[in-house]
Short mmCIF file of C-alpha atoms in Angstrom, two decimals:
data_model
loop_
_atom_site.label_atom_id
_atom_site.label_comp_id
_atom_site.label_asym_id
_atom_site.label_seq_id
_atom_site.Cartn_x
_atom_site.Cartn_y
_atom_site.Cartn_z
CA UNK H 1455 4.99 12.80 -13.42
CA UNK H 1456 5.52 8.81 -13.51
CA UNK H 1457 5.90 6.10 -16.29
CA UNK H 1458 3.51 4.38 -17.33
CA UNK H 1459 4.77 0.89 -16.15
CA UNK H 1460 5.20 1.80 -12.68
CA UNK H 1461 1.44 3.64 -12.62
CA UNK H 1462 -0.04 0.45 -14.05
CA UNK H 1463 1.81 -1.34 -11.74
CA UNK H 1464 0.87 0.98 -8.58
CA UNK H 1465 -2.46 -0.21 -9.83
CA UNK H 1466 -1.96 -3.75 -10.17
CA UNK H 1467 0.96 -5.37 -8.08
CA UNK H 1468 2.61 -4.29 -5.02
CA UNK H 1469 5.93 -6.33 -6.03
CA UNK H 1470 6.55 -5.29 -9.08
CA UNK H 1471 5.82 -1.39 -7.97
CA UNK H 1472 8.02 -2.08 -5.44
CA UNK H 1473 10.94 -2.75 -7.81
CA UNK H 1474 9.89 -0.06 -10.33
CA UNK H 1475 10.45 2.86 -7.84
CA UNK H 1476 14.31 1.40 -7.22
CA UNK H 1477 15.73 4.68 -9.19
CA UNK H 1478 13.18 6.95 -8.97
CA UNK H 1479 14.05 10.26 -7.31
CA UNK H 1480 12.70 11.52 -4.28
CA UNK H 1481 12.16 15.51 -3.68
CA UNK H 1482 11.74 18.34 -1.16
CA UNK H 1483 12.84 21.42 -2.04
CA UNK H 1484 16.96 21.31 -3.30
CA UNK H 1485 17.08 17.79 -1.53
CA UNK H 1486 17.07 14.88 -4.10
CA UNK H 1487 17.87 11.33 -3.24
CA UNK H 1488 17.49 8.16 -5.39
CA UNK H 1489 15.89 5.39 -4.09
CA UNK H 1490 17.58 1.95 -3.39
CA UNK H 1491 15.94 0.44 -1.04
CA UNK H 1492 12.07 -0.53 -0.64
CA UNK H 1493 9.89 -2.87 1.02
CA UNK H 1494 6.50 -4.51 -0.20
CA UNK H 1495 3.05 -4.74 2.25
CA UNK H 1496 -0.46 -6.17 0.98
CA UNK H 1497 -3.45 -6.38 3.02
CA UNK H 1498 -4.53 -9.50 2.17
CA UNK H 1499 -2.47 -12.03 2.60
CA UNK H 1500 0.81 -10.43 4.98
CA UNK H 1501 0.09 -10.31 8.41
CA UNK H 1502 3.38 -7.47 8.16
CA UNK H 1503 0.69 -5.50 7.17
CA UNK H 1504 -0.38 -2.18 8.69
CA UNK H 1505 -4.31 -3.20 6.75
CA UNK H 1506 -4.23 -6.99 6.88
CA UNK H 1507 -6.48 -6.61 10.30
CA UNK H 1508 -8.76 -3.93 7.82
CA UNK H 1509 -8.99 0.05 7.82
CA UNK H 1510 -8.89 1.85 10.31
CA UNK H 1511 -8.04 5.92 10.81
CA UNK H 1512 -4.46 4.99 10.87
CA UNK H 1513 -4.73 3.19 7.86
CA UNK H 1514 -7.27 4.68 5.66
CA UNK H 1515 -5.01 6.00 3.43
CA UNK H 1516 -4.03 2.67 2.49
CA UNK H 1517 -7.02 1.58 1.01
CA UNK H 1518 -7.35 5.01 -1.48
CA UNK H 1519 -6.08 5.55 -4.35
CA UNK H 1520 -2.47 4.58 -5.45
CA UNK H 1521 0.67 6.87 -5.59
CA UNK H 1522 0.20 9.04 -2.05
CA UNK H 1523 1.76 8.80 0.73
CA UNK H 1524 0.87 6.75 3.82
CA UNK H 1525 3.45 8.42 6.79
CA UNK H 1526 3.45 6.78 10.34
CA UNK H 1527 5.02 7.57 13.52
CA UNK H 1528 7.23 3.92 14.18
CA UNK H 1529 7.43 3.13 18.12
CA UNK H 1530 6.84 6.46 19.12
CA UNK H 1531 10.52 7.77 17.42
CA UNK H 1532 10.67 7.85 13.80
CA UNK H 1533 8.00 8.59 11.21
CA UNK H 1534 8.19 6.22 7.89
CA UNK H 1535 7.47 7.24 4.26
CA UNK H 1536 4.85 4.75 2.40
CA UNK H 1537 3.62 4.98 -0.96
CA UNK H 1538 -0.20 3.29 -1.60
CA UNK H 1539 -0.67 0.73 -3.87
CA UNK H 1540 -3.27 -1.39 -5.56
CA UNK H 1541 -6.55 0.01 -6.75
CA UNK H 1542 -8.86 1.87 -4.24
CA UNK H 1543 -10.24 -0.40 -1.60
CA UNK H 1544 -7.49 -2.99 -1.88
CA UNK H 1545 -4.77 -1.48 0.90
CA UNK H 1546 -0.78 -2.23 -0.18
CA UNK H 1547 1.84 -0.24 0.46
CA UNK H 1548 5.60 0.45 -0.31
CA UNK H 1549 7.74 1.24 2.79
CA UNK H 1550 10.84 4.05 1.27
CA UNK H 1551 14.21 2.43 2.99
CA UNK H 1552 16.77 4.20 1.94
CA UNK H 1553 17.86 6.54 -0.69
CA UNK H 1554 21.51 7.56 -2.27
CA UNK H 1555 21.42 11.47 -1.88
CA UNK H 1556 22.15 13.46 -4.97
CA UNK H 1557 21.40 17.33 -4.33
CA UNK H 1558 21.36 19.44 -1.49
CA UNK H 1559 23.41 17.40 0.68
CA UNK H 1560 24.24 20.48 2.78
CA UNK H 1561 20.57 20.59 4.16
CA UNK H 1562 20.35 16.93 4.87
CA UNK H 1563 23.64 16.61 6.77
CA UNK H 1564 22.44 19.35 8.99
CA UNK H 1565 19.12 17.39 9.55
CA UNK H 1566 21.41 14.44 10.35
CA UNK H 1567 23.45 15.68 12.81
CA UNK H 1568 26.70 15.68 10.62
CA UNK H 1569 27.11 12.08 9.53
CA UNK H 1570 29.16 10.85 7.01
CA UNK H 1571 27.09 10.77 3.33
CA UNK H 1572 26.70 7.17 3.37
CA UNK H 1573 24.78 7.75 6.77
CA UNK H 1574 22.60 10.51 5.33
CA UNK H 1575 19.82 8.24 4.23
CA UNK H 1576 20.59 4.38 4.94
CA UNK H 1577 17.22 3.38 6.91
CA UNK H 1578 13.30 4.38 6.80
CA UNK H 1579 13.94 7.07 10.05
CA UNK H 1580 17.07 8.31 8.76
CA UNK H 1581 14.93 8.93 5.27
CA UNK H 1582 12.54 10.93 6.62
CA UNK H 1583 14.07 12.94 9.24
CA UNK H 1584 16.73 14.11 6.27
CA UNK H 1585 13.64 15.03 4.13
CA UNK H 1586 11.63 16.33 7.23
CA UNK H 1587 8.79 14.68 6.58
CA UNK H 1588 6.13 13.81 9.28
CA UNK H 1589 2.52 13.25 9.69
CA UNK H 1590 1.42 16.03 7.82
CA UNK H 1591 2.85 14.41 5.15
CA UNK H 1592 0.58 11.81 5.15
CA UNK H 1593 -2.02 11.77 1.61
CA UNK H 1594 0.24 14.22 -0.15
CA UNK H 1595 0.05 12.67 -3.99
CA UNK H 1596 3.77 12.00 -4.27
CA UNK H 1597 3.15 11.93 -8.30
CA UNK H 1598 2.31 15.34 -8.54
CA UNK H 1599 4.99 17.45 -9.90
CA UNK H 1600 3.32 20.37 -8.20
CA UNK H 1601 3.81 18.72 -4.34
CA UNK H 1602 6.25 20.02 -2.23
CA UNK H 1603 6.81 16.22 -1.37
CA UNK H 1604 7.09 13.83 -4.84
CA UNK H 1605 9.06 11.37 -6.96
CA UNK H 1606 10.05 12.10 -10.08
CA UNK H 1607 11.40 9.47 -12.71
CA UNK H 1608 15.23 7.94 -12.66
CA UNK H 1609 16.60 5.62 -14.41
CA UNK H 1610 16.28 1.38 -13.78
CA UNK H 1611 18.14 0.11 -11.19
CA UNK H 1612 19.06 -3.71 -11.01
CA UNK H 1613 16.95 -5.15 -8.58
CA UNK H 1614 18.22 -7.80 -5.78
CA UNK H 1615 15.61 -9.49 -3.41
CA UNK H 1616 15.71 -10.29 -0.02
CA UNK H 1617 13.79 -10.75 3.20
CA UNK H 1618 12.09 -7.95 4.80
CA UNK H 1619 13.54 -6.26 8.25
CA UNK H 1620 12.58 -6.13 11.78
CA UNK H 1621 9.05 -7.97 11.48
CA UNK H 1622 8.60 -10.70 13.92
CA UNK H 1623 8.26 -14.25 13.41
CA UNK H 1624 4.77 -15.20 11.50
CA UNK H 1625 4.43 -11.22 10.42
CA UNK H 1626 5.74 -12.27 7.07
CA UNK H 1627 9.75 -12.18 7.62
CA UNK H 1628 10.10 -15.01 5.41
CA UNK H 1629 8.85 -13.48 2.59
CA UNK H 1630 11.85 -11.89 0.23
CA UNK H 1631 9.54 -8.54 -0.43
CA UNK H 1632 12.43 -6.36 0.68
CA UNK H 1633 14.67 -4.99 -2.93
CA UNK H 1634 17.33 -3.43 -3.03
CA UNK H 1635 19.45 -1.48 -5.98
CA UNK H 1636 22.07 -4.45 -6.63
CA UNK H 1637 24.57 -1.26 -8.24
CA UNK H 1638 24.17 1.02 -4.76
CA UNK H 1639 24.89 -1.36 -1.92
CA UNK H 1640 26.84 1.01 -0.07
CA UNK H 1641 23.86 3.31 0.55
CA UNK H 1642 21.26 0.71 1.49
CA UNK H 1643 20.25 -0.01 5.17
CA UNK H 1644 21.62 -3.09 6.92
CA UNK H 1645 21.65 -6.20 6.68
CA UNK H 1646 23.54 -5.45 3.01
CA UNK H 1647 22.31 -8.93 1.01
CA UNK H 1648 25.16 -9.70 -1.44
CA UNK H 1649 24.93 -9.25 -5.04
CA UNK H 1650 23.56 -11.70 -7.78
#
């Protein structure tokens, strides 16, 4: 299930999607975690992009439909959680960066290795190990109530906007596509920007 704002926006515009899923509610099995943190990619004009160099197998997924998930193994250690934007054809995607768990925090602290809540889910690899999700991940429609692996509606977060993290100079650092819930600091990755 998803509003219809954030499907036409899917659709549409990669920023404003990006926002939109601030709040939503990620879900795999009894875990559920809101999301506060998210990152914007476009093909055609962010070199940050995995498709701004065009599709390949990696990222094919990319330039389907909108709303399913584009998973990636990150320097050979962590896999990252994506979800496809922009009509089919025209790659974008939404990089998941961090989430403020809300059920079945027993599961993900035994993923984690024990850390403290806050720790659970503050970062893309912490995200996905938490929810065990990997490469066979990748495609699953995250929309689709029926998928082991979806987001389900939340409620509107207040949205604060900042530079993106870890791309290298002329990869698109400058550009402030990285938003964050401006109410759930405390459970974002770092650097925390402050509040407006």
């Amino acid at each position: 299930m998803i509003d219809a704002e954030l499907e036409q926006a899917l659709h549409e515009d990669v920023l404003t999607a990006s926002k939109l899923l601030l709040g939503t509610v990620l879900c795999r099995d009894s875990r559920r975690a809101r999301i506060v943190e998210t990152e914007a990619y476009r093909a055609e004009d962010d070199p940050g992009s995995h498709a701004h160099r065009g599709k390949t197998p990696r990222n094919a997924i990319m330039f389907g439909e909108p709303g399913f998930a584009y998973v990636y193994f990150n320097y050979g250690v962590h896999w990252m959680l994506n979800v496809t934007a922009h009509q089919k054809g025209r790659a974008a995607g939404i990089l998941i960066r961090a989430a403020q768990p809300l059920e079945g925090l027993g599961e993900m602290r035994e993923l984690r290795g024990g850390l403290e809540d806050r720790q659970l889910l503050s970062g893309p690899g912490k995200l996905t190990k938490a929810f065990e999700i990997t490469g066979a991940d990748n495609g699953v429609a995250l929309f689709d109530p029926a998928s082991d692996l979806r987001i389900e509606p939340g409620e509107r977060a207040r949205v604060v906007a900042t530079t993106r993290i870890g791309l290298a100079e002329g990869k698109g650092h400058e550009l402030p596509w990285r938003f964050v819930d401006a109410d759930r600091l405390e459970w974002i990755s770092r650097p925390t920007p402050k509040p407006t």
